[in-house]
mmCIF file of C-alpha atoms and ligand atoms in Angstrom:
data_model
loop_
_atom_site.group_PDB
_atom_site.id
_atom_site.type_symbol
_atom_site.label_atom_id
_atom_site.label_comp_id
_atom_site.label_asym_id
_atom_site.label_seq_id
_atom_site.Cartn_x
_atom_site.Cartn_y
_atom_site.Cartn_z
ATOM 1 C CA MET B 30 0.126 -0.310 0.092
ATOM 2 C CA ALA B 31 2.446 2.392 1.109
ATOM 3 C CA ASN B 32 4.539 1.460 -2.782
ATOM 4 C CA VAL B 33 1.227 2.246 -4.085
ATOM 5 C CA GLN B 34 0.981 5.540 -2.385
ATOM 6 C CA THR B 35 4.568 6.496 -3.448
ATOM 7 C CA PHE B 36 3.845 5.633 -6.791
ATOM 8 C CA PHE B 37 0.881 8.067 -7.028
ATOM 9 C CA MET B 38 2.777 11.132 -5.316
ATOM 10 C CA CYS B 39 5.798 10.065 -7.774
ATOM 11 C CA PHE B 40 3.508 10.351 -10.778
ATOM 12 C CA MET B 41 1.604 13.687 -9.836
ATOM 13 C CA VAL B 42 5.003 15.928 -9.431
ATOM 14 C CA VAL B 43 5.733 14.259 -12.949
ATOM 15 C CA VAL B 44 2.463 15.108 -14.245
ATOM 16 C CA THR B 45 2.677 18.684 -12.827
ATOM 17 C CA VAL B 46 5.857 19.453 -14.769
ATOM 18 C CA VAL B 47 4.380 17.918 -18.038
ATOM 19 C CA LEU B 48 1.343 19.490 -18.582
ATOM 20 C CA PRO B 49 1.857 22.880 -17.988
ATOM 21 C CA ALA B 50 -1.699 24.820 -17.051
ATOM 22 C CA THR B 51 -1.510 26.268 -20.598
ATOM 23 C CA ALA B 52 -2.780 23.006 -22.461
ATOM 24 C CA GLN B 53 -5.098 23.555 -24.996
ATOM 25 C CA LEU B 54 -8.371 23.170 -25.452
ATOM 26 C CA SER B 55 -9.749 22.182 -28.878
ATOM 27 C CA ALA B 56 -13.069 21.314 -30.849
ATOM 28 C CA GLU B 57 -12.386 18.455 -31.891
ATOM 29 C CA PHE B 58 -11.432 16.686 -28.073
ATOM 30 C CA TYR B 59 -14.547 14.444 -28.713
ATOM 31 C CA ASP B 60 -14.452 13.620 -31.856
ATOM 32 C CA LYS B 61 -12.717 10.108 -31.981
ATOM 33 C CA VAL B 62 -13.144 9.154 -28.097
ATOM 34 C CA CYS B 63 -17.114 9.582 -28.750
ATOM 35 C CA PRO B 64 -18.603 11.134 -31.755
ATOM 36 C CA ASP B 65 -22.226 10.873 -30.337
ATOM 37 C CA ALA B 66 -21.733 13.103 -27.396
ATOM 38 C CA LEU B 67 -22.300 16.485 -28.544
ATOM 39 C CA PRO B 68 -25.914 15.319 -31.083
ATOM 40 C CA ALA B 69 -26.845 13.694 -27.144
ATOM 41 C CA ILE B 70 -26.374 16.772 -25.357
ATOM 42 C CA ARG B 71 -28.116 19.106 -28.416
ATOM 43 C CA SER B 72 -31.168 16.576 -27.969
ATOM 44 C CA VAL B 73 -31.501 17.083 -24.335
ATOM 45 C CA VAL B 74 -30.925 21.109 -24.488
ATOM 46 C CA GLU B 75 -33.296 21.099 -27.120
ATOM 47 C CA GLN B 76 -36.357 18.410 -25.182
ATOM 48 C CA ALA B 77 -35.373 20.956 -21.955
ATOM 49 C CA ILE B 78 -36.133 24.491 -23.878
ATOM 50 C CA GLN B 79 -39.146 22.786 -25.426
ATOM 51 C CA ASN B 80 -40.281 22.395 -22.197
ATOM 52 C CA GLU B 81 -39.417 25.198 -20.752
ATOM 53 C CA PRO B 82 -37.385 27.706 -22.435
ATOM 54 C CA ARG B 83 -36.587 29.845 -19.711
ATOM 55 C CA MET B 84 -34.357 26.430 -19.612
ATOM 56 C CA GLY B 85 -32.145 27.883 -22.411
ATOM 57 C CA ALA B 86 -31.264 31.253 -20.232
ATOM 58 C CA SER B 87 -30.609 29.382 -17.277
ATOM 59 C CA LEU B 88 -28.315 26.672 -18.852
ATOM 60 C CA LEU B 89 -26.269 29.791 -20.057
ATOM 61 C CA ARG B 90 -25.645 31.826 -17.117
ATOM 62 C CA LEU B 91 -24.611 27.838 -15.200
ATOM 63 C CA HIS B 92 -21.349 28.372 -17.517
ATOM 64 C CA PHE B 93 -21.302 31.952 -16.941
ATOM 65 C CA HIS B 94 -21.090 30.855 -13.192
ATOM 66 C CA ASP B 95 -19.023 28.519 -12.977
ATOM 67 C CA CYS B 96 -16.161 30.252 -15.554
ATOM 68 C CA PHE B 97 -16.067 33.241 -13.039
ATOM 69 C CA VAL B 98 -15.199 31.158 -10.319
ATOM 70 C CA ASN B 99 -11.526 30.081 -10.340
ATOM 71 C CA GLY B 100 -12.234 29.072 -13.772
ATOM 72 C CA CYS B 101 -14.522 26.426 -15.896
ATOM 73 C CA ASP B 102 -13.931 23.299 -13.729
ATOM 74 C CA GLY B 103 -17.648 22.445 -13.215
ATOM 75 C CA SER B 104 -17.202 23.577 -9.741
ATOM 76 C CA ASP B 105 -20.979 25.449 -9.226
ATOM 77 C CA LEU B 106 -22.298 22.285 -9.716
ATOM 78 C CA LEU B 107 -21.099 20.460 -6.486
ATOM 79 C CA ASP B 108 -23.404 20.320 -3.465
ATOM 80 C CA ASP B 109 -21.593 21.512 -0.254
ATOM 81 C CA THR B 110 -19.739 18.371 1.634
ATOM 82 C CA ALA B 111 -18.023 17.768 5.322
ATOM 83 C CA THR B 112 -14.563 19.331 3.045
ATOM 84 C CA PHE B 113 -16.052 22.766 1.699
ATOM 85 C CA LYS B 114 -19.177 24.700 1.288
ATOM 86 C CA GLY B 115 -19.665 25.138 -2.560
ATOM 87 C CA GLU B 116 -20.861 28.128 -4.696
ATOM 88 C CA LYS B 117 -25.283 26.811 -4.864
ATOM 89 C CA THR B 118 -25.427 28.679 -1.559
ATOM 90 C CA ALA B 119 -23.129 31.981 -2.279
ATOM 91 C CA LYS B 120 -25.389 35.566 -2.478
ATOM 92 C CA PRO B 121 -25.460 35.277 -6.840
ATOM 93 C CA ASN B 122 -26.728 31.877 -7.041
ATOM 94 C CA LEU B 123 -29.361 30.636 -3.871
ATOM 95 C CA ASN B 124 -32.194 30.909 -5.039
ATOM 96 C CA SER B 125 -31.538 32.096 -8.440
ATOM 97 C CA LEU B 126 -29.038 29.000 -10.300
ATOM 98 C CA ARG B 127 -31.095 26.112 -12.394
ATOM 99 C CA GLY B 128 -31.040 24.294 -14.924
ATOM 100 C CA PHE B 129 -29.206 21.403 -12.463
ATOM 101 C CA ASP B 130 -31.307 18.197 -13.396
ATOM 102 C CA VAL B 131 -31.241 19.537 -16.642
ATOM 103 C CA VAL B 132 -27.224 19.129 -16.531
ATOM 104 C CA ASP B 133 -28.391 15.634 -13.693
ATOM 105 C CA GLN B 134 -30.369 14.546 -17.427
ATOM 106 C CA ILE B 135 -27.261 15.619 -20.072
ATOM 107 C CA LYS B 136 -24.746 13.655 -18.048
ATOM 108 C CA ALA B 137 -26.524 10.351 -17.875
ATOM 109 C CA ALA B 138 -27.922 10.635 -21.932
ATOM 110 C CA VAL B 139 -24.171 11.193 -23.099
ATOM 111 C CA ASN B 140 -22.520 8.060 -20.325
ATOM 112 C CA SER B 141 -25.096 6.238 -22.230
ATOM 113 C CA ALA B 142 -23.996 7.564 -26.338
ATOM 114 C CA CYS B 143 -20.823 7.463 -24.358
ATOM 115 C CA ASN B 144 -20.581 3.956 -23.404
ATOM 116 C CA GLY B 145 -19.267 5.490 -20.050
ATOM 117 C CA ASN B 146 -17.911 8.368 -18.117
ATOM 118 C CA VAL B 147 -15.171 10.739 -20.950
ATOM 119 C CA VAL B 148 -17.002 13.891 -21.075
ATOM 120 C CA SER B 149 -15.957 16.229 -17.818
ATOM 121 C CA CYS B 150 -19.314 18.774 -16.727
ATOM 122 C CA ALA B 151 -17.067 21.962 -17.622
ATOM 123 C CA ASP B 152 -17.218 20.712 -20.665
ATOM 124 C CA ILE B 153 -21.122 19.729 -20.666
ATOM 125 C CA LEU B 154 -21.905 23.765 -19.336
ATOM 126 C CA ALA B 155 -20.257 24.801 -22.177
ATOM 127 C CA ILE B 156 -21.625 23.009 -24.995
ATOM 128 C CA ALA B 157 -25.406 23.489 -23.076
ATOM 129 C CA ALA B 158 -24.325 27.021 -22.851
ATOM 130 C CA ARG B 159 -23.533 27.090 -27.286
ATOM 131 C CA ASP B 160 -27.254 24.669 -27.718
ATOM 132 C CA SER B 161 -28.805 27.210 -25.486
ATOM 133 C CA VAL B 162 -27.779 30.192 -27.893
ATOM 134 C CA SER B 163 -28.238 28.975 -31.167
ATOM 135 C CA ILE B 164 -31.309 26.546 -30.503
ATOM 136 C CA LEU B 165 -32.779 30.589 -29.439
ATOM 137 C CA GLY B 166 -31.083 32.483 -32.442
ATOM 138 C CA GLY B 167 -28.322 33.302 -31.452
ATOM 139 C CA PRO B 168 -25.133 31.857 -33.059
ATOM 140 C CA SER B 169 -24.157 28.485 -33.553
ATOM 141 C CA ASN B 170 -20.407 28.836 -32.672
ATOM 142 C CA GLN B 171 -17.326 27.315 -32.174
ATOM 143 C CA VAL B 172 -16.909 25.442 -29.020
ATOM 144 C CA LEU B 173 -14.071 24.360 -27.520
ATOM 145 C CA LEU B 174 -13.264 21.631 -25.291
ATOM 146 C CA GLY B 175 -10.840 19.572 -23.341
ATOM 147 C CA ARG B 176 -11.988 20.821 -19.569
ATOM 148 C CA ARG B 177 -11.843 18.469 -16.614
ATOM 149 C CA ASP B 178 -13.901 19.342 -13.525
ATOM 150 C CA ALA B 179 -12.725 20.755 -10.226
ATOM 151 C CA ARG B 180 -12.471 18.450 -6.911
ATOM 152 C CA ASN B 181 -13.741 21.381 -4.666
ATOM 153 C CA ALA B 182 -15.328 24.654 -4.797
ATOM 154 C CA SER B 183 -15.362 27.855 -2.933
ATOM 155 C CA PHE B 184 -18.215 29.447 -1.149
ATOM 156 C CA ASN B 185 -16.652 32.821 -0.664
ATOM 157 C CA ASP B 186 -15.089 33.144 -3.954
ATOM 158 C CA ALA B 187 -18.747 32.545 -5.770
ATOM 159 C CA ASN B 188 -19.675 36.009 -3.250
ATOM 160 C CA ILE B 189 -16.295 37.616 -4.300
ATOM 161 C CA ASP B 190 -16.009 36.570 -8.521
ATOM 162 C CA ILE B 191 -19.360 36.541 -9.554
ATOM 163 C CA PRO B 192 -20.496 40.537 -10.778
ATOM 164 C CA ALA B 193 -23.572 41.889 -8.747
ATOM 165 C CA PRO B 194 -26.274 43.786 -10.119
ATOM 166 C CA PHE B 195 -25.327 46.766 -8.025
ATOM 167 C CA PHE B 196 -22.240 47.119 -9.676
ATOM 168 C CA ASN B 197 -21.630 50.050 -11.075
ATOM 169 C CA PHE B 198 -20.059 50.748 -14.566
ATOM 170 C CA SER B 199 -16.180 50.869 -13.271
ATOM 171 C CA ASN B 200 -17.470 47.784 -10.928
ATOM 172 C CA LEU B 201 -18.256 45.432 -13.757
ATOM 173 C CA LEU B 202 -15.336 46.689 -16.053
ATOM 174 C CA SER B 203 -12.372 45.841 -13.154
ATOM 175 C CA ASN B 204 -14.347 42.569 -12.473
ATOM 176 C CA PHE B 205 -14.564 41.337 -16.116
ATOM 177 C CA GLN B 206 -10.455 42.593 -16.591
ATOM 178 C CA ASN B 207 -9.864 40.733 -12.899
ATOM 179 C CA HIS B 208 -11.214 37.486 -15.389
ATOM 180 C CA GLY B 209 -8.571 38.665 -18.191
ATOM 181 C CA LEU B 210 -11.753 39.988 -20.395
ATOM 182 C CA ASP B 211 -12.270 43.379 -21.519
ATOM 183 C CA LEU B 212 -14.806 46.242 -22.367
ATOM 184 C CA LYS B 213 -15.853 44.482 -25.302
ATOM 185 C CA ASP B 214 -16.715 41.727 -23.801
ATOM 186 C CA LEU B 215 -18.375 42.803 -21.131
ATOM 187 C CA ILE B 216 -20.389 44.907 -23.327
ATOM 188 C CA VAL B 217 -21.278 41.568 -25.757
ATOM 189 C CA LEU B 218 -21.735 39.018 -22.549
ATOM 190 C CA SER B 219 -23.890 41.702 -20.820
ATOM 191 C CA GLY B 220 -26.056 40.512 -23.762
ATOM 192 C CA ALA B 221 -26.953 37.565 -22.468
ATOM 193 C CA HIS B 222 -29.256 39.069 -20.684
ATOM 194 C CA THR B 223 -31.341 39.250 -23.970
ATOM 195 C CA ILE B 224 -33.124 35.664 -22.625
ATOM 196 C CA GLY B 225 -34.208 34.895 -19.234
ATOM 197 C CA LEU B 226 -35.691 36.604 -16.039
ATOM 198 C CA ALA B 227 -34.231 38.594 -12.522
ATOM 199 C CA ARG B 228 -35.824 38.722 -9.665
ATOM 200 C CA CYS B 229 -37.597 41.217 -7.481
ATOM 201 C CA THR B 230 -34.840 41.313 -5.160
ATOM 202 C CA ASN B 231 -31.889 42.238 -7.998
ATOM 203 C CA PHE B 232 -34.033 44.784 -9.750
ATOM 204 C CA ARG B 233 -36.131 46.512 -6.891
ATOM 205 C CA ALA B 234 -33.679 49.120 -6.099
ATOM 206 C CA ARG B 235 -33.619 49.993 -9.900
ATOM 207 C CA ILE B 236 -37.035 50.543 -10.487
ATOM 208 C CA TYR B 237 -37.835 52.773 -6.696
ATOM 209 C CA ASN B 238 -34.882 54.348 -6.368
ATOM 210 C CA ASP B 239 -32.569 54.869 -9.890
ATOM 211 C CA THR B 240 -33.526 58.121 -11.603
ATOM 212 C CA ASP B 241 -32.181 56.532 -15.411
ATOM 213 C CA ILE B 242 -35.288 55.037 -15.891
ATOM 214 C CA ASP B 243 -37.557 55.154 -18.217
ATOM 215 C CA PRO B 244 -40.700 56.082 -15.857
ATOM 216 C CA GLU B 245 -43.790 53.891 -17.615
ATOM 217 C CA PHE B 246 -41.031 50.843 -17.733
ATOM 218 C CA ALA B 247 -40.432 51.518 -13.422
ATOM 219 C CA ALA B 248 -44.156 51.629 -13.132
ATOM 220 C CA SER B 249 -45.042 48.704 -14.844
ATOM 221 C CA LEU B 250 -42.526 46.723 -13.088
ATOM 222 C CA GLN B 251 -43.188 47.826 -9.620
ATOM 223 C CA LYS B 252 -46.973 46.005 -10.438
ATOM 224 C CA VAL B 253 -44.957 42.999 -9.946
ATOM 225 C CA CYS B 254 -42.180 44.086 -7.593
ATOM 226 C CA PRO B 255 -43.764 45.660 -4.450
ATOM 227 C CA ILE B 256 -41.560 47.848 -1.902
ATOM 228 C CA THR B 257 -40.708 44.968 0.500
ATOM 229 C CA GLY B 258 -41.563 41.685 0.275
ATOM 230 C CA GLY B 259 -42.310 39.584 -3.168
ATOM 231 C CA GLY B 260 -38.711 39.083 -3.906
ATOM 232 C CA ASN B 261 -38.905 36.224 -6.005
ATOM 233 C CA LYS B 262 -41.052 37.605 -8.422
ATOM 234 C CA THR B 263 -40.023 37.796 -11.765
ATOM 235 C CA ALA B 264 -39.579 39.790 -15.089
ATOM 236 C CA PRO B 265 -37.722 39.284 -18.583
ATOM 237 C CA LEU B 266 -34.241 40.809 -18.926
ATOM 238 C CA ASP B 267 -35.771 42.261 -22.019
ATOM 239 C CA ALA B 268 -38.708 42.665 -23.784
ATOM 240 C CA THR B 269 -38.349 39.563 -25.726
ATOM 241 C CA THR B 270 -37.306 36.654 -23.520
ATOM 242 C CA THR B 271 -36.920 33.782 -25.251
ATOM 243 C CA ILE B 272 -35.425 35.313 -28.311
ATOM 244 C CA PHE B 273 -31.869 35.694 -28.449
ATOM 245 C CA ASP B 274 -31.874 39.119 -30.733
ATOM 246 C CA THR B 275 -30.546 42.682 -29.431
ATOM 247 C CA VAL B 276 -33.914 43.690 -28.038
ATOM 248 C CA TYR B 277 -31.552 44.017 -25.013
ATOM 249 C CA TYR B 278 -29.438 46.684 -26.690
ATOM 250 C CA GLN B 279 -32.232 48.650 -27.742
ATOM 251 C CA GLY B 280 -33.648 48.712 -24.352
ATOM 252 C CA LEU B 281 -30.674 49.830 -22.806
ATOM 253 C CA LEU B 282 -30.954 52.811 -25.244
ATOM 254 C CA HIS B 283 -33.947 54.086 -24.100
ATOM 255 C CA SER B 284 -33.178 53.020 -20.257
ATOM 256 C CA LYS B 285 -35.199 50.090 -19.988
ATOM 257 C CA GLY B 286 -32.134 48.057 -18.610
ATOM 258 C CA LEU B 287 -33.912 46.048 -15.592
ATOM 259 C CA LEU B 288 -30.859 45.605 -13.868
ATOM 260 C CA HIS B 289 -28.811 48.936 -12.344
ATOM 261 C CA SER B 290 -25.836 46.545 -13.635
ATOM 262 C CA ASP B 291 -27.450 46.570 -17.502
ATOM 263 C CA GLN B 292 -28.151 50.540 -17.001
ATOM 264 C CA GLU B 293 -24.695 51.190 -16.280
ATOM 265 C CA LEU B 294 -23.773 50.531 -20.024
ATOM 266 C CA PHE B 295 -25.353 53.074 -21.414
ATOM 267 C CA LYS B 296 -25.388 56.146 -19.596
ATOM 268 C CA GLY B 297 -26.521 58.035 -23.185
ATOM 269 C CA ASN B 298 -22.914 59.885 -23.913
ATOM 270 C CA SER B 299 -19.985 59.113 -26.242
ATOM 271 C CA ARG B 300 -18.465 56.929 -23.802
ATOM 272 C CA GLU B 301 -17.168 53.654 -25.524
ATOM 273 C CA SER B 302 -19.123 51.516 -23.809
ATOM 274 C CA ASP B 303 -22.420 54.048 -25.097
ATOM 275 C CA ASP B 304 -20.989 53.695 -28.486
ATOM 276 C CA LEU B 305 -20.814 49.747 -28.142
ATOM 277 C CA VAL B 306 -24.031 49.671 -27.005
ATOM 278 C CA ARG B 307 -25.414 51.852 -29.640
ATOM 279 C CA TYR B 308 -23.813 49.695 -32.925
ATOM 280 C CA TYR B 309 -24.616 46.108 -31.521
ATOM 281 C CA SER B 310 -27.963 47.363 -31.111
ATOM 282 C CA TYR B 311 -28.481 47.886 -35.030
ATOM 283 C CA ASN B 312 -25.911 45.466 -36.028
ATOM 284 C CA PRO B 313 -27.050 41.838 -35.158
ATOM 285 C CA ASP B 314 -24.890 40.206 -37.395
ATOM 286 C CA ALA B 315 -22.027 41.778 -35.412
ATOM 287 C CA PHE B 316 -23.871 40.897 -32.011
ATOM 288 C CA MET B 317 -23.456 37.116 -33.086
ATOM 289 C CA ALA B 318 -20.259 37.006 -34.138
ATOM 290 C CA ASP B 319 -18.437 38.784 -31.167
ATOM 291 C CA PHE B 320 -20.929 36.826 -28.626
ATOM 292 C CA GLY B 321 -19.264 33.956 -30.214
ATOM 293 C CA ALA B 322 -16.127 35.046 -29.962
ATOM 294 C CA SER B 323 -15.949 36.836 -26.374
ATOM 295 C CA MET B 324 -18.144 33.271 -25.527
ATOM 296 C CA ILE B 325 -14.909 31.788 -26.294
ATOM 297 C CA LYS B 326 -12.672 33.979 -24.199
ATOM 298 C CA MET B 327 -15.429 33.162 -21.439
ATOM 299 C CA GLY B 328 -14.822 29.339 -21.887
ATOM 300 C CA ASN B 329 -10.931 29.697 -21.901
ATOM 301 C CA LEU B 330 -10.612 31.387 -18.387
ATOM 302 C CA GLU B 331 -8.411 28.640 -16.076
ATOM 303 C CA PRO B 332 -9.649 25.022 -16.905
ATOM 304 C CA LEU B 333 -8.397 21.995 -15.730
ATOM 305 C CA THR B 334 -7.144 20.048 -18.694
ATOM 306 C CA GLY B 335 -5.102 17.117 -18.775
ATOM 307 C CA THR B 336 -4.306 14.676 -16.008
ATOM 308 C CA ASN B 337 -5.792 17.292 -13.830
ATOM 309 C CA GLY B 338 -9.096 17.582 -12.065
ATOM 310 C CA GLU B 339 -11.270 14.704 -13.238
ATOM 311 C CA ILE B 340 -14.000 13.368 -15.236
ATOM 312 C CA ARG B 341 -17.392 13.714 -12.487
ATOM 313 C CA MET B 342 -19.377 10.455 -12.212
ATOM 314 C CA ASN B 343 -22.131 13.038 -11.446
ATOM 315 C CA CYS B 344 -21.984 16.262 -11.937
ATOM 316 C CA ARG B 345 -23.493 16.797 -8.356
ATOM 317 C CA LYS B 346 -20.330 15.231 -6.838
ATOM 318 C CA VAL B 347 -16.427 14.449 -6.859
ATOM 319 C CA ASN B 348 -15.424 10.549 -7.652
HETATM 320 C C1 HEM Q 2 -22.122 42.203 -16.184
HETATM 321 C C2 HEM Q 2 -22.072 41.446 -14.892
HETATM 322 C C3 HEM Q 2 -23.757 40.596 -15.010
HETATM 323 C C4 HEM Q 2 -24.533 40.406 -13.703
HETATM 324 C C5 HEM Q 2 -24.263 42.099 -12.862
HETATM 325 C C6 HEM Q 2 -25.210 39.404 -14.107
HETATM 326 C C7 HEM Q 2 -26.139 39.545 -13.280
HETATM 327 C C8 HEM Q 2 -27.419 39.177 -13.342
HETATM 328 C C9 HEM Q 2 -28.720 38.601 -12.338
HETATM 329 C C10 HEM Q 2 -28.501 40.072 -10.661
HETATM 330 C C11 HEM Q 2 -29.647 38.620 -12.948
HETATM 331 C C12 HEM Q 2 -30.568 37.446 -12.528
HETATM 332 C C13 HEM Q 2 -30.296 36.440 -11.110
HETATM 333 C C14 HEM Q 2 -32.002 36.015 -10.495
HETATM 334 O O1 HEM Q 2 -32.390 37.368 -9.993
HETATM 335 O O2 HEM Q 2 -32.321 35.227 -9.753
HETATM 336 C C15 HEM Q 2 -28.824 37.498 -13.542
HETATM 337 C C16 HEM Q 2 -29.731 36.604 -15.217
HETATM 338 C C17 HEM Q 2 -29.227 36.040 -16.040
HETATM 339 N N1 HEM Q 2 -27.425 36.327 -16.211
HETATM 340 FE FE1 HEM Q 2 -26.353 37.528 -15.979
HETATM 341 N N2 HEM Q 2 -25.574 38.831 -14.594
HETATM 342 C C18 HEM Q 2 -23.610 39.193 -15.641
HETATM 343 C C19 HEM Q 2 -23.881 39.198 -16.583
HETATM 344 C C20 HEM Q 2 -23.627 37.906 -17.485
HETATM 345 C C21 HEM Q 2 -23.047 36.909 -18.389
HETATM 346 C C22 HEM Q 2 -21.862 37.600 -19.018
HETATM 347 C C23 HEM Q 2 -24.187 36.007 -19.297
HETATM 348 C C24 HEM Q 2 -23.589 34.869 -19.444
HETATM 349 C C25 HEM Q 2 -22.761 35.249 -21.078
HETATM 350 C C26 HEM Q 2 -25.407 36.072 -18.057
HETATM 351 C C27 HEM Q 2 -26.191 35.124 -17.996
HETATM 352 C C28 HEM Q 2 -27.414 35.352 -17.214
HETATM 353 C C29 HEM Q 2 -28.687 35.088 -17.850
HETATM 354 C C30 HEM Q 2 -29.098 34.110 -19.013
HETATM 355 C C31 HEM Q 2 -29.580 35.315 -16.970
HETATM 356 C C32 HEM Q 2 -31.494 34.720 -17.044
HETATM 357 C C33 HEM Q 2 -31.117 33.421 -15.903
HETATM 358 C C34 HEM Q 2 -32.617 32.482 -15.752
HETATM 359 O O3 HEM Q 2 -33.830 32.986 -16.796
HETATM 360 O O4 HEM Q 2 -32.227 31.004 -15.374
HETATM 361 N N3 HEM Q 2 -24.961 37.378 -17.504
HETATM 362 N N4 HEM Q 2 -27.498 38.270 -13.811
HETATM 363 C C1 NAG Q 3 -9.783 24.232 -3.248
HETATM 364 O O1 NAG Q 3 -9.667 24.876 -4.096
HETATM 365 C C2 NAG Q 3 -9.314 25.931 -3.547
HETATM 366 C C3 NAG Q 3 -9.374 27.306 -4.404
HETATM 367 O O2 NAG Q 3 -10.650 27.684 -3.822
HETATM 368 C C4 NAG Q 3 -7.535 25.479 -2.917
HETATM 369 O O3 NAG Q 3 -7.095 26.973 -2.486
HETATM 370 C C5 NAG Q 3 -7.329 24.676 -2.052
HETATM 371 O O4 NAG Q 3 -6.545 24.298 -2.603
HETATM 372 C C6 NAG Q 3 -8.410 23.572 -2.838
HETATM 373 N N1 NAG Q 3 -8.621 22.280 -1.808
HETATM 374 C C7 NAG Q 3 -8.710 21.057 -2.387
HETATM 375 C C8 NAG Q 3 -9.316 20.192 -1.323
HETATM 376 O O5 NAG Q 3 -8.254 20.501 -3.100
HETATM 377 C C1 NAG Q 4 -18.299 52.962 -8.046
HETATM 378 O O1 NAG Q 4 -18.510 51.605 -7.154
HETATM 379 C C2 NAG Q 4 -17.229 52.099 -6.327
HETATM 380 C C3 NAG Q 4 -17.744 50.964 -4.689
HETATM 381 O O2 NAG Q 4 -17.703 49.785 -5.125
HETATM 382 C C4 NAG Q 4 -16.737 53.021 -5.962
HETATM 383 O O3 NAG Q 4 -15.636 53.409 -4.666
HETATM 384 C C5 NAG Q 4 -16.543 54.030 -7.187
HETATM 385 O O4 NAG Q 4 -16.408 55.985 -6.269
HETATM 386 C C6 NAG Q 4 -17.954 53.631 -7.924
HETATM 387 N N1 NAG Q 4 -17.712 54.572 -9.531
HETATM 388 C C7 NAG Q 4 -18.745 55.711 -9.809
HETATM 389 C C8 NAG Q 4 -17.340 55.945 -10.881
HETATM 390 O O5 NAG Q 4 -19.469 56.351 -9.064
HETATM 391 C C1 NAG Q 5 -34.084 53.923 -1.518
HETATM 392 O O1 NAG Q 5 -32.990 54.544 -1.369
HETATM 393 C C2 NAG Q 5 -33.196 54.771 -0.168
HETATM 394 C C3 NAG Q 5 -31.991 55.726 0.061
HETATM 395 O O2 NAG Q 5 -30.582 55.138 0.028
HETATM 396 C C4 NAG Q 5 -33.224 53.512 0.595
HETATM 397 O O3 NAG Q 5 -33.314 53.687 1.823
HETATM 398 C C5 NAG Q 5 -33.619 52.282 0.391
HETATM 399 O O4 NAG Q 5 -34.291 51.197 0.952
HETATM 400 C C6 NAG Q 5 -34.021 52.678 -1.213
HETATM 401 N N1 NAG Q 5 -34.958 51.557 -1.826
HETATM 402 C C7 NAG Q 5 -35.192 50.232 -2.162
HETATM 403 C C8 NAG Q 5 -36.436 49.789 -2.324
HETATM 404 O O5 NAG Q 5 -33.946 50.036 -2.239
HETATM 405 C C1 NAG Q 6 -37.600 32.565 -2.808
HETATM 406 O O1 NAG Q 6 -37.753 31.646 -2.295
HETATM 407 C C2 NAG Q 6 -37.001 30.956 -1.920
HETATM 408 C C3 NAG Q 6 -37.587 28.920 -1.945
HETATM 409 O O2 NAG Q 6 -37.554 28.832 -3.918
HETATM 410 C C4 NAG Q 6 -37.178 30.832 -0.220
HETATM 411 O O3 NAG Q 6 -36.238 29.976 0.149
HETATM 412 C C5 NAG Q 6 -36.640 32.222 -0.209
HETATM 413 O O4 NAG Q 6 -37.448 32.282 1.385
HETATM 414 C C6 NAG Q 6 -37.978 32.857 -1.434
HETATM 415 N N1 NAG Q 6 -36.896 34.142 -0.986
HETATM 416 C C7 NAG Q 6 -38.258 35.199 -1.066
HETATM 417 C C8 NAG Q 6 -37.512 36.327 -0.391
HETATM 418 O O5 NAG Q 6 -39.394 35.155 -0.780
#
């Protein structure tokens, strides 16, 4: 037994040296080992969105919240354990992240299609995000693969690393820059709010206190979201909440951003940020192309590759 442990320790040291953290993801990663993996995932995502159109938004957000907390390693899918408090109950995620059951269904379908456990939960999130966007009318961009799954998760890091809806513009930009993303990525990836919903608790201060909001828009939201209570009541993030389009940006031009953070991107002046919002509002082709590119950048955040991490059997638990 002691020999086995010694062997493993030597092995791990060698691996750390041989495989640097810069190992690259690739579009073809599963082509040989399981050519049916991507179609199997897409078909579960299609079914889930057919059952509930919002699910596409929820799956896209799962990938974002994974990548922004210690890289795209499937950490936001882990339940709490005796050795770590996970990310699911952190402030940005509690009563908010959803789609965990669909991820379980995808995992089962892909393991069956592959006759084994070969596709990581982190890659499942990246593929499901891409498929969701594409099914709802957005770009069918390439997705880079080969991520492996984390063996732990961090409640604290989830609280620190995910941007909050009360952030101002400089908070948002610094947060993205801390993740190696730039102003254009911030504007483009925020366009994900072209789909999905937010809870009253996250837009209450905006609709009662902000001044850069269309008054009729604020009044209609106040009917859904009372000044106290009703924190879980939801409203759409843009006017076409199940279509991946540029209506989100058009809303910002008219002071109809739902979140304070959304409207921070457009203040009606000549900042670079305002110019980008205007540009995407009338240029859907540019938005689709740039969204695909920024998703690749986000998906490249600190992946575990090679023999680091593991391929989790159950996305909710370490092996
Ligand atoms: C720029 C900073 C961002 C902030 C402050 C932010 C904040 C939020 C908040 C507060 C919600 C509503 C959650 C709730 O009320 O339960 C939300 C929803 C959502 N966010 Fe973001 N977000 C940001 C960027 C992003 C990015 C980069 C993506 C993906 C690329 C994304 C995708 C989504 C989606 C799709 C939803 C709707 C989810 C659903 O309906 O289940 N967000 N976001
Ligand atoms: C868990 O993750 C943290 C980073 O969030 C890392 O510092 C720590 O070493 C990890 N612990 C284990 C047991 O892997
Ligand atoms: C943004 O918020 C931070 C606090 O988080 C504050 O220090 C800063 O002054 C604010 N920036 C602007 C431009 O309002
Ligand atoms: C509006 O702002 C005031 C003063 O900062 C604050 O006391 C109040 O709670 C805010 N209202 C909402 C609904 O956030
Ligand atoms: C929102 O719903 C969750 C359960 O889904 C509940 O635990 C929580 O108390 C609710 N929050 C509010 C503000 O109503």
